[in-house]
């Protein structure tokens, strides 16, 4: 099986892009930080996702993380070193990247091994199909950072798992293990870790063998249904107060955050 591989550098990390047998495979590779994405990596990811369309032989996009992590989401240490305005810009770019992947005119498969946290979970939810290993863990610890979900993230979650489970994820900050995530519909398929890559290729080839026009028509119809439900909160960024700076500092210093302000 012939594989074309391109490694795109983004600071100290790599976004690895491969093409094989009608499948385009993007691998997030930053093992020293659980594949957490820097601002540059989010930009690179969006560019690579669009480059997939340059080759008409690519029928399916597969998105995964290297090693035993999907991605821990955005790099919180990076946020701790920039101003709130810059952080706001970074969140906007992140959402644009996720929406770009969500709206690609070819099917997308997210392959989740290990943690998919915060923005990493949102990235997984943007994929059409999600395959998880028995080591997958999904969570949204935004309450520890003093931020909320942007409207698109909240919409994706509520439409998939309902309001009660969305609140459970956010209010407790706990990690949902693979079997629970599968039962809730956050994972479409659950396989043993040792079989994950083989299953990924098999599923990718199965989808790639379908009519591209049929799949695109269905994908567009489903997206129109989802878009027809308005979000009640139209905020573009997840900042709702002054707790974000303390949340970032606590994360970097590996301690519990000291949130003192009370919501009005």
PDB file of C-alpha atoms in Angstrom, residues 7-263:
ATOM      1  CA  UNK A   7       5.374  16.512   7.840  1.00  0.00           C
ATOM      2  CA  UNK A   8       4.433  20.107   8.501  1.00  0.00           C
ATOM      3  CA  UNK A   9       6.352  21.832  11.283  1.00  0.00           C
ATOM      4  CA  UNK A  10       4.510  24.078  13.736  1.00  0.00           C
ATOM      5  CA  UNK A  11       6.867  25.348  16.441  1.00  0.00           C
ATOM      6  CA  UNK A  12       8.024  22.275  18.388  1.00  0.00           C
ATOM      7  CA  UNK A  13       5.276  20.048  16.984  1.00  0.00           C
ATOM      8  CA  UNK A  14       4.304  18.241  13.828  1.00  0.00           C
ATOM      9  CA  UNK A  15       1.096  17.889  11.884  1.00  0.00           C
ATOM     10  CA  UNK A  16       1.623  14.744   9.837  1.00  0.00           C
ATOM     11  CA  UNK A  17      -0.345  14.390   6.633  1.00  0.00           C
ATOM     12  CA  UNK A  18      -0.587  11.112   4.706  1.00  0.00           C
ATOM     13  CA  UNK A  19      -2.467   9.918   1.640  1.00  0.00           C
ATOM     14  CA  UNK A  20      -3.168   6.270   0.939  1.00  0.00           C
ATOM     15  CA  UNK A  21      -5.797   4.416  -1.101  1.00  0.00           C
ATOM     16  CA  UNK A  22      -8.321   7.265  -1.196  1.00  0.00           C
ATOM     17  CA  UNK A  23      -7.798   8.152   2.460  1.00  0.00           C
ATOM     18  CA  UNK A  24      -6.248  11.400   3.702  1.00  0.00           C
ATOM     19  CA  UNK A  25      -4.876  10.964   7.240  1.00  0.00           C
ATOM     20  CA  UNK A  26      -3.977  13.883   9.519  1.00  0.00           C
ATOM     21  CA  UNK A  27      -2.085  13.073  12.716  1.00  0.00           C
ATOM     22  CA  UNK A  28      -1.609  15.613  15.509  1.00  0.00           C
ATOM     23  CA  UNK A  29       1.843  14.953  16.944  1.00  0.00           C
ATOM     24  CA  UNK A  30       2.995  16.761  20.046  1.00  0.00           C
ATOM     25  CA  UNK A  31       3.510  13.938  22.543  1.00  0.00           C
ATOM     26  CA  UNK A  32       5.336  16.050  25.126  1.00  0.00           C
ATOM     27  CA  UNK A  33       2.092  18.013  25.671  1.00  0.00           C
ATOM     28  CA  UNK A  34      -0.511  15.266  25.107  1.00  0.00           C
ATOM     29  CA  UNK A  35      -0.897  16.576  21.543  1.00  0.00           C
ATOM     30  CA  UNK A  36      -2.182  19.950  22.799  1.00  0.00           C
ATOM     31  CA  UNK A  37      -2.540  22.377  19.898  1.00  0.00           C
ATOM     32  CA  UNK A  38      -0.791  25.746  19.814  1.00  0.00           C
ATOM     33  CA  UNK A  39      -2.298  28.678  17.907  1.00  0.00           C
ATOM     34  CA  UNK A  40       0.049  27.964  14.995  1.00  0.00           C
ATOM     35  CA  UNK A  41      -0.998  24.331  14.971  1.00  0.00           C
ATOM     36  CA  UNK A  42      -4.697  25.278  14.778  1.00  0.00           C
ATOM     37  CA  UNK A  43      -3.887  27.441  11.728  1.00  0.00           C
ATOM     38  CA  UNK A  44      -1.838  24.652  10.153  1.00  0.00           C
ATOM     39  CA  UNK A  45      -4.627  22.154  10.772  1.00  0.00           C
ATOM     40  CA  UNK A  46      -7.135  24.339   8.921  1.00  0.00           C
ATOM     41  CA  UNK A  47      -4.784  24.771   5.950  1.00  0.00           C
ATOM     42  CA  UNK A  48      -4.029  21.066   5.738  1.00  0.00           C
ATOM     43  CA  UNK A  49      -7.715  20.136   5.950  1.00  0.00           C
ATOM     44  CA  UNK A  50      -8.430  22.334   2.931  1.00  0.00           C
ATOM     45  CA  UNK A  51      -5.395  20.935   1.075  1.00  0.00           C
ATOM     46  CA  UNK A  52      -6.985  17.497   1.315  1.00  0.00           C
ATOM     47  CA  UNK A  53      -9.443  18.680  -1.341  1.00  0.00           C
ATOM     48  CA  UNK A  54      -6.610  19.417  -3.793  1.00  0.00           C
ATOM     49  CA  UNK A  55      -6.359  15.715  -4.571  1.00  0.00           C
ATOM     50  CA  UNK A  56      -9.615  14.391  -6.091  1.00  0.00           C
ATOM     51  CA  UNK A  57      -8.558  10.861  -5.141  1.00  0.00           C
ATOM     52  CA  UNK A  58      -9.067  11.695  -1.467  1.00  0.00           C
ATOM     53  CA  UNK A  59     -12.522  10.363  -0.565  1.00  0.00           C
ATOM     54  CA  UNK A  60     -12.312  10.403   3.253  1.00  0.00           C
ATOM     55  CA  UNK A  61     -10.392  12.426   5.838  1.00  0.00           C
ATOM     56  CA  UNK A  62      -9.206  10.620   8.978  1.00  0.00           C
ATOM     57  CA  UNK A  63      -8.156  12.752  11.951  1.00  0.00           C
ATOM     58  CA  UNK A  64      -6.218  11.264  14.854  1.00  0.00           C
ATOM     59  CA  UNK A  65      -3.584  11.985  17.489  1.00  0.00           C
ATOM     60  CA  UNK A  66      -0.254  10.249  17.834  1.00  0.00           C
ATOM     61  CA  UNK A  67       0.490   7.757  20.587  1.00  0.00           C
ATOM     62  CA  UNK A  68      -2.004   7.371  23.416  1.00  0.00           C
ATOM     63  CA  UNK A  69      -3.674  10.776  23.105  1.00  0.00           C
ATOM     64  CA  UNK A  70      -6.129  12.291  20.662  1.00  0.00           C
ATOM     65  CA  UNK A  71      -5.486  15.849  21.829  1.00  0.00           C
ATOM     66  CA  UNK A  72      -5.674  17.678  25.142  1.00  0.00           C
ATOM     67  CA  UNK A  73      -7.173  20.625  23.259  1.00  0.00           C
ATOM     68  CA  UNK A  74      -5.615  24.071  23.117  1.00  0.00           C
ATOM     69  CA  UNK A  75      -2.286  24.754  24.811  1.00  0.00           C
ATOM     70  CA  UNK A  76      -3.208  26.415  28.138  1.00  0.00           C
ATOM     71  CA  UNK A  77       0.413  27.331  28.858  1.00  0.00           C
ATOM     72  CA  UNK A  78       0.370  29.432  25.689  1.00  0.00           C
ATOM     73  CA  UNK A  79      -2.762  31.262  26.882  1.00  0.00           C
ATOM     74  CA  UNK A  80      -1.071  32.020  30.188  1.00  0.00           C
ATOM     75  CA  UNK A  81       1.651  33.935  28.330  1.00  0.00           C
ATOM     76  CA  UNK A  82      -0.562  36.209  26.204  1.00  0.00           C
ATOM     77  CA  UNK A  83      -3.091  38.979  26.753  1.00  0.00           C
ATOM     78  CA  UNK A  84      -6.820  38.402  26.980  1.00  0.00           C
ATOM     79  CA  UNK A  85      -7.303  40.043  23.565  1.00  0.00           C
ATOM     80  CA  UNK A  86      -4.798  37.636  21.995  1.00  0.00           C
ATOM     81  CA  UNK A  87      -6.445  34.716  23.763  1.00  0.00           C
ATOM     82  CA  UNK A  88      -9.795  35.810  22.355  1.00  0.00           C
ATOM     83  CA  UNK A  89      -8.316  35.857  18.844  1.00  0.00           C
ATOM     84  CA  UNK A  90      -6.891  32.375  19.411  1.00  0.00           C
ATOM     85  CA  UNK A  91     -10.307  31.006  20.419  1.00  0.00           C
ATOM     86  CA  UNK A  92     -11.882  32.518  17.298  1.00  0.00           C
ATOM     87  CA  UNK A  93      -9.225  30.925  15.064  1.00  0.00           C
ATOM     88  CA  UNK A  94      -9.723  27.616  16.858  1.00  0.00           C
ATOM     89  CA  UNK A  95     -13.458  27.654  16.167  1.00  0.00           C
ATOM     90  CA  UNK A  96     -12.839  28.547  12.513  1.00  0.00           C
ATOM     91  CA  UNK A  97     -10.558  25.525  12.169  1.00  0.00           C
ATOM     92  CA  UNK A  98     -13.107  23.205  13.762  1.00  0.00           C
ATOM     93  CA  UNK A  99     -15.888  24.567  11.534  1.00  0.00           C
ATOM     94  CA  UNK A 100     -13.654  24.119   8.480  1.00  0.00           C
ATOM     95  CA  UNK A 101     -13.246  20.428   9.261  1.00  0.00           C
ATOM     96  CA  UNK A 102     -16.937  20.048  10.114  1.00  0.00           C
ATOM     97  CA  UNK A 103     -18.006  21.476   6.747  1.00  0.00           C
ATOM     98  CA  UNK A 104     -15.560  19.680   4.459  1.00  0.00           C
ATOM     99  CA  UNK A 105     -17.408  18.213   1.451  1.00  0.00           C
ATOM    100  CA  UNK A 106     -15.991  14.737   2.136  1.00  0.00           C
ATOM    101  CA  UNK A 107     -16.696  12.411   5.084  1.00  0.00           C
ATOM    102  CA  UNK A 108     -14.478  12.825   8.138  1.00  0.00           C
ATOM    103  CA  UNK A 109     -13.594  10.162  10.703  1.00  0.00           C
ATOM    104  CA  UNK A 110     -12.184  11.033  14.115  1.00  0.00           C
ATOM    105  CA  UNK A 111     -10.043   8.311  15.681  1.00  0.00           C
ATOM    106  CA  UNK A 112      -9.769   8.717  19.457  1.00  0.00           C
ATOM    107  CA  UNK A 113      -7.193   6.883  21.523  1.00  0.00           C
ATOM    108  CA  UNK A 114      -6.700   8.265  25.023  1.00  0.00           C
ATOM    109  CA  UNK A 115      -7.911  11.707  26.132  1.00  0.00           C
ATOM    110  CA  UNK A 116      -9.892  14.122  23.948  1.00  0.00           C
ATOM    111  CA  UNK A 117     -10.274  17.142  26.198  1.00  0.00           C
ATOM    112  CA  UNK A 118     -11.868  20.571  25.855  1.00  0.00           C
ATOM    113  CA  UNK A 119     -11.274  21.861  22.358  1.00  0.00           C
ATOM    114  CA  UNK A 120      -9.947  18.395  21.519  1.00  0.00           C
ATOM    115  CA  UNK A 121     -13.380  16.971  22.233  1.00  0.00           C
ATOM    116  CA  UNK A 122     -14.986  19.698  20.136  1.00  0.00           C
ATOM    117  CA  UNK A 123     -12.632  18.786  17.294  1.00  0.00           C
ATOM    118  CA  UNK A 124     -13.708  15.154  17.587  1.00  0.00           C
ATOM    119  CA  UNK A 125     -17.378  16.157  17.603  1.00  0.00           C
ATOM    120  CA  UNK A 126     -16.832  18.050  14.338  1.00  0.00           C
ATOM    121  CA  UNK A 127     -16.042  14.750  12.610  1.00  0.00           C
ATOM    122  CA  UNK A 128     -18.878  12.867  10.929  1.00  0.00           C
ATOM    123  CA  UNK A 129     -17.960   9.527  12.531  1.00  0.00           C
ATOM    124  CA  UNK A 130     -15.949   8.846  15.692  1.00  0.00           C
ATOM    125  CA  UNK A 131     -14.079   5.620  16.386  1.00  0.00           C
ATOM    126  CA  UNK A 132     -12.742   5.223  19.915  1.00  0.00           C
ATOM    127  CA  UNK A 133     -10.404   2.723  21.495  1.00  0.00           C
ATOM    128  CA  UNK A 134     -11.158   1.208  24.883  1.00  0.00           C
ATOM    129  CA  UNK A 135      -8.595   3.690  26.268  1.00  0.00           C
ATOM    130  CA  UNK A 136     -10.488   6.750  25.010  1.00  0.00           C
ATOM    131  CA  UNK A 137     -11.518   9.412  27.549  1.00  0.00           C
ATOM    132  CA  UNK A 138     -13.647  12.459  26.754  1.00  0.00           C
ATOM    133  CA  UNK A 139     -14.065  15.542  28.905  1.00  0.00           C
ATOM    134  CA  UNK A 140     -14.551  19.317  29.083  1.00  0.00           C
ATOM    135  CA  UNK A 141     -12.750  20.773  32.122  1.00  0.00           C
ATOM    136  CA  UNK A 142     -13.684  24.380  31.262  1.00  0.00           C
ATOM    137  CA  UNK A 143     -14.902  25.016  34.805  1.00  0.00           C
ATOM    138  CA  UNK A 144     -11.310  24.659  35.984  1.00  0.00           C
ATOM    139  CA  UNK A 145     -10.256  27.414  33.582  1.00  0.00           C
ATOM    140  CA  UNK A 146     -13.010  29.922  34.279  1.00  0.00           C
ATOM    141  CA  UNK A 147     -14.461  29.870  30.756  1.00  0.00           C
ATOM    142  CA  UNK A 148     -17.638  28.579  29.145  1.00  0.00           C
ATOM    143  CA  UNK A 149     -18.532  26.833  25.893  1.00  0.00           C
ATOM    144  CA  UNK A 150     -18.922  28.972  22.808  1.00  0.00           C
ATOM    145  CA  UNK A 151     -22.311  28.716  21.146  1.00  0.00           C
ATOM    146  CA  UNK A 152     -21.210  26.235  18.458  1.00  0.00           C
ATOM    147  CA  UNK A 153     -19.572  23.902  20.970  1.00  0.00           C
ATOM    148  CA  UNK A 154     -22.685  23.961  23.178  1.00  0.00           C
ATOM    149  CA  UNK A 155     -24.886  23.308  20.143  1.00  0.00           C
ATOM    150  CA  UNK A 156     -22.822  20.316  19.030  1.00  0.00           C
ATOM    151  CA  UNK A 157     -22.976  18.773  22.482  1.00  0.00           C
ATOM    152  CA  UNK A 158     -26.668  19.386  23.190  1.00  0.00           C
ATOM    153  CA  UNK A 159     -27.677  18.069  19.753  1.00  0.00           C
ATOM    154  CA  UNK A 160     -25.609  14.932  20.320  1.00  0.00           C
ATOM    155  CA  UNK A 161     -26.038  14.017  23.998  1.00  0.00           C
ATOM    156  CA  UNK A 162     -28.768  16.352  25.288  1.00  0.00           C
ATOM    157  CA  UNK A 163     -28.754  19.145  27.882  1.00  0.00           C
ATOM    158  CA  UNK A 164     -28.383  16.970  30.998  1.00  0.00           C
ATOM    159  CA  UNK A 165     -25.223  15.196  29.821  1.00  0.00           C
ATOM    160  CA  UNK A 166     -23.790  18.483  28.538  1.00  0.00           C
ATOM    161  CA  UNK A 167     -24.215  19.978  32.003  1.00  0.00           C
ATOM    162  CA  UNK A 168     -22.746  16.865  33.614  1.00  0.00           C
ATOM    163  CA  UNK A 169     -19.625  17.156  31.449  1.00  0.00           C
ATOM    164  CA  UNK A 170     -19.138  20.828  32.283  1.00  0.00           C
ATOM    165  CA  UNK A 171     -20.330  20.982  35.894  1.00  0.00           C
ATOM    166  CA  UNK A 172     -18.202  18.054  37.094  1.00  0.00           C
ATOM    167  CA  UNK A 173     -15.273  18.372  34.691  1.00  0.00           C
ATOM    168  CA  UNK A 174     -14.967  14.595  34.843  1.00  0.00           C
ATOM    169  CA  UNK A 175     -13.624  12.398  32.075  1.00  0.00           C
ATOM    170  CA  UNK A 176     -16.140  10.070  30.436  1.00  0.00           C
ATOM    171  CA  UNK A 177     -14.526   6.690  29.822  1.00  0.00           C
ATOM    172  CA  UNK A 178     -14.838   4.957  26.468  1.00  0.00           C
ATOM    173  CA  UNK A 179     -17.767   2.677  27.267  1.00  0.00           C
ATOM    174  CA  UNK A 180     -19.852   5.494  28.753  1.00  0.00           C
ATOM    175  CA  UNK A 181     -19.044   7.780  25.817  1.00  0.00           C
ATOM    176  CA  UNK A 182     -20.061   5.002  23.417  1.00  0.00           C
ATOM    177  CA  UNK A 183     -23.383   4.450  25.173  1.00  0.00           C
ATOM    178  CA  UNK A 184     -24.091   8.192  25.035  1.00  0.00           C
ATOM    179  CA  UNK A 185     -23.401   8.317  21.298  1.00  0.00           C
ATOM    180  CA  UNK A 186     -20.230  10.379  21.567  1.00  0.00           C
ATOM    181  CA  UNK A 187     -18.413   7.454  19.960  1.00  0.00           C
ATOM    182  CA  UNK A 188     -19.979   5.613  17.016  1.00  0.00           C
ATOM    183  CA  UNK A 189     -17.667   2.616  17.319  1.00  0.00           C
ATOM    184  CA  UNK A 190     -15.659   1.201  20.222  1.00  0.00           C
ATOM    185  CA  UNK A 191     -12.749  -1.172  19.559  1.00  0.00           C
ATOM    186  CA  UNK A 192      -9.752  -2.552  21.410  1.00  0.00           C
ATOM    187  CA  UNK A 193      -6.692  -0.287  21.290  1.00  0.00           C
ATOM    188  CA  UNK A 194      -4.648  -2.943  19.482  1.00  0.00           C
ATOM    189  CA  UNK A 195      -7.238  -3.079  16.687  1.00  0.00           C
ATOM    190  CA  UNK A 196      -7.754   0.664  16.308  1.00  0.00           C
ATOM    191  CA  UNK A 197      -5.550   1.361  13.283  1.00  0.00           C
ATOM    192  CA  UNK A 198      -6.792  -1.698  11.410  1.00  0.00           C
ATOM    193  CA  UNK A 199     -10.414  -0.764  12.119  1.00  0.00           C
ATOM    194  CA  UNK A 200      -9.734   2.852  11.104  1.00  0.00           C
ATOM    195  CA  UNK A 201      -8.453   1.797   7.672  1.00  0.00           C
ATOM    196  CA  UNK A 202     -11.270  -0.703   7.183  1.00  0.00           C
ATOM    197  CA  UNK A 203     -13.925   1.878   8.054  1.00  0.00           C
ATOM    198  CA  UNK A 204     -12.243   4.524   5.902  1.00  0.00           C
ATOM    199  CA  UNK A 205     -12.195   2.239   2.870  1.00  0.00           C
ATOM    200  CA  UNK A 206     -15.824   1.250   3.441  1.00  0.00           C
ATOM    201  CA  UNK A 207     -16.935   4.900   3.427  1.00  0.00           C
ATOM    202  CA  UNK A 208     -14.615   5.739   0.503  1.00  0.00           C
ATOM    203  CA  UNK A 209     -16.347   3.067  -1.603  1.00  0.00           C
ATOM    204  CA  UNK A 210     -19.703   4.834  -1.420  1.00  0.00           C
ATOM    205  CA  UNK A 211     -21.017   7.375  -3.928  1.00  0.00           C
ATOM    206  CA  UNK A 212     -19.318  10.729  -3.165  1.00  0.00           C
ATOM    207  CA  UNK A 213     -22.379  12.614  -4.450  1.00  0.00           C
ATOM    208  CA  UNK A 214     -24.711  10.646  -2.183  1.00  0.00           C
ATOM    209  CA  UNK A 215     -22.547  11.169   0.891  1.00  0.00           C
ATOM    210  CA  UNK A 216     -22.139  14.894   0.214  1.00  0.00           C
ATOM    211  CA  UNK A 217     -25.893  15.349  -0.258  1.00  0.00           C
ATOM    212  CA  UNK A 218     -26.632  13.600   3.037  1.00  0.00           C
ATOM    213  CA  UNK A 219     -23.880  15.493   4.843  1.00  0.00           C
ATOM    214  CA  UNK A 220     -25.259  18.815   3.614  1.00  0.00           C
ATOM    215  CA  UNK A 221     -28.831  17.871   4.525  1.00  0.00           C
ATOM    216  CA  UNK A 222     -27.821  16.883   8.059  1.00  0.00           C
ATOM    217  CA  UNK A 223     -25.819  20.087   8.491  1.00  0.00           C
ATOM    218  CA  UNK A 224     -28.788  22.174   7.327  1.00  0.00           C
ATOM    219  CA  UNK A 225     -30.954  20.470   9.961  1.00  0.00           C
ATOM    220  CA  UNK A 226     -28.389  21.226  12.660  1.00  0.00           C
ATOM    221  CA  UNK A 227     -27.965  24.830  11.502  1.00  0.00           C
ATOM    222  CA  UNK A 228     -31.731  25.381  11.553  1.00  0.00           C
ATOM    223  CA  UNK A 229     -31.717  25.180  15.359  1.00  0.00           C
ATOM    224  CA  UNK A 230     -30.680  28.634  16.620  1.00  0.00           C
ATOM    225  CA  UNK A 231     -28.236  28.975  19.496  1.00  0.00           C
ATOM    226  CA  UNK A 232     -29.718  30.978  22.364  1.00  0.00           C
ATOM    227  CA  UNK A 233     -26.379  32.522  23.254  1.00  0.00           C
ATOM    228  CA  UNK A 234     -24.585  34.065  20.304  1.00  0.00           C
ATOM    229  CA  UNK A 235     -21.265  34.837  21.985  1.00  0.00           C
ATOM    230  CA  UNK A 236     -18.234  34.221  19.778  1.00  0.00           C
ATOM    231  CA  UNK A 237     -15.742  33.513  22.547  1.00  0.00           C
ATOM    232  CA  UNK A 238     -15.913  31.589  25.833  1.00  0.00           C
ATOM    233  CA  UNK A 239     -15.041  34.446  28.190  1.00  0.00           C
ATOM    234  CA  UNK A 240     -17.831  35.338  30.599  1.00  0.00           C
ATOM    235  CA  UNK A 241     -15.929  36.855  33.530  1.00  0.00           C
ATOM    236  CA  UNK A 242     -12.497  37.425  35.014  1.00  0.00           C
ATOM    237  CA  UNK A 243     -11.666  33.871  36.090  1.00  0.00           C
ATOM    238  CA  UNK A 244      -9.752  32.841  32.951  1.00  0.00           C
ATOM    239  CA  UNK A 245      -6.416  34.359  34.016  1.00  0.00           C
ATOM    240  CA  UNK A 246      -6.561  32.600  37.391  1.00  0.00           C
ATOM    241  CA  UNK A 247      -7.575  29.331  35.721  1.00  0.00           C
ATOM    242  CA  UNK A 248      -4.577  29.483  33.374  1.00  0.00           C
ATOM    243  CA  UNK A 249      -2.155  30.344  36.196  1.00  0.00           C
ATOM    244  CA  UNK A 250      -3.467  27.471  38.307  1.00  0.00           C
ATOM    245  CA  UNK A 251      -3.069  25.064  35.378  1.00  0.00           C
ATOM    246  CA  UNK A 252       0.543  26.107  34.771  1.00  0.00           C
ATOM    247  CA  UNK A 253       1.346  26.025  38.491  1.00  0.00           C
ATOM    248  CA  UNK A 254      -0.414  22.650  38.873  1.00  0.00           C
ATOM    249  CA  UNK A 255      -2.721  23.736  41.689  1.00  0.00           C
ATOM    250  CA  UNK A 256      -6.413  24.232  42.321  1.00  0.00           C
ATOM    251  CA  UNK A 257      -7.700  27.594  41.016  1.00  0.00           C
ATOM    252  CA  UNK A 258      -8.813  30.179  43.556  1.00  0.00           C
ATOM    253  CA  UNK A 259     -11.969  31.610  42.040  1.00  0.00           C
ATOM    254  CA  UNK A 260     -13.268  34.381  44.314  1.00  0.00           C
ATOM    255  CA  UNK A 261     -15.796  36.312  42.241  1.00  0.00           C
ATOM    256  CA  UNK A 262     -19.438  35.331  42.474  1.00  0.00           C
ATOM    257  CA  UNK A 263     -21.627  35.380  39.333  1.00  0.00           C
TER     258      UNK A 263
END
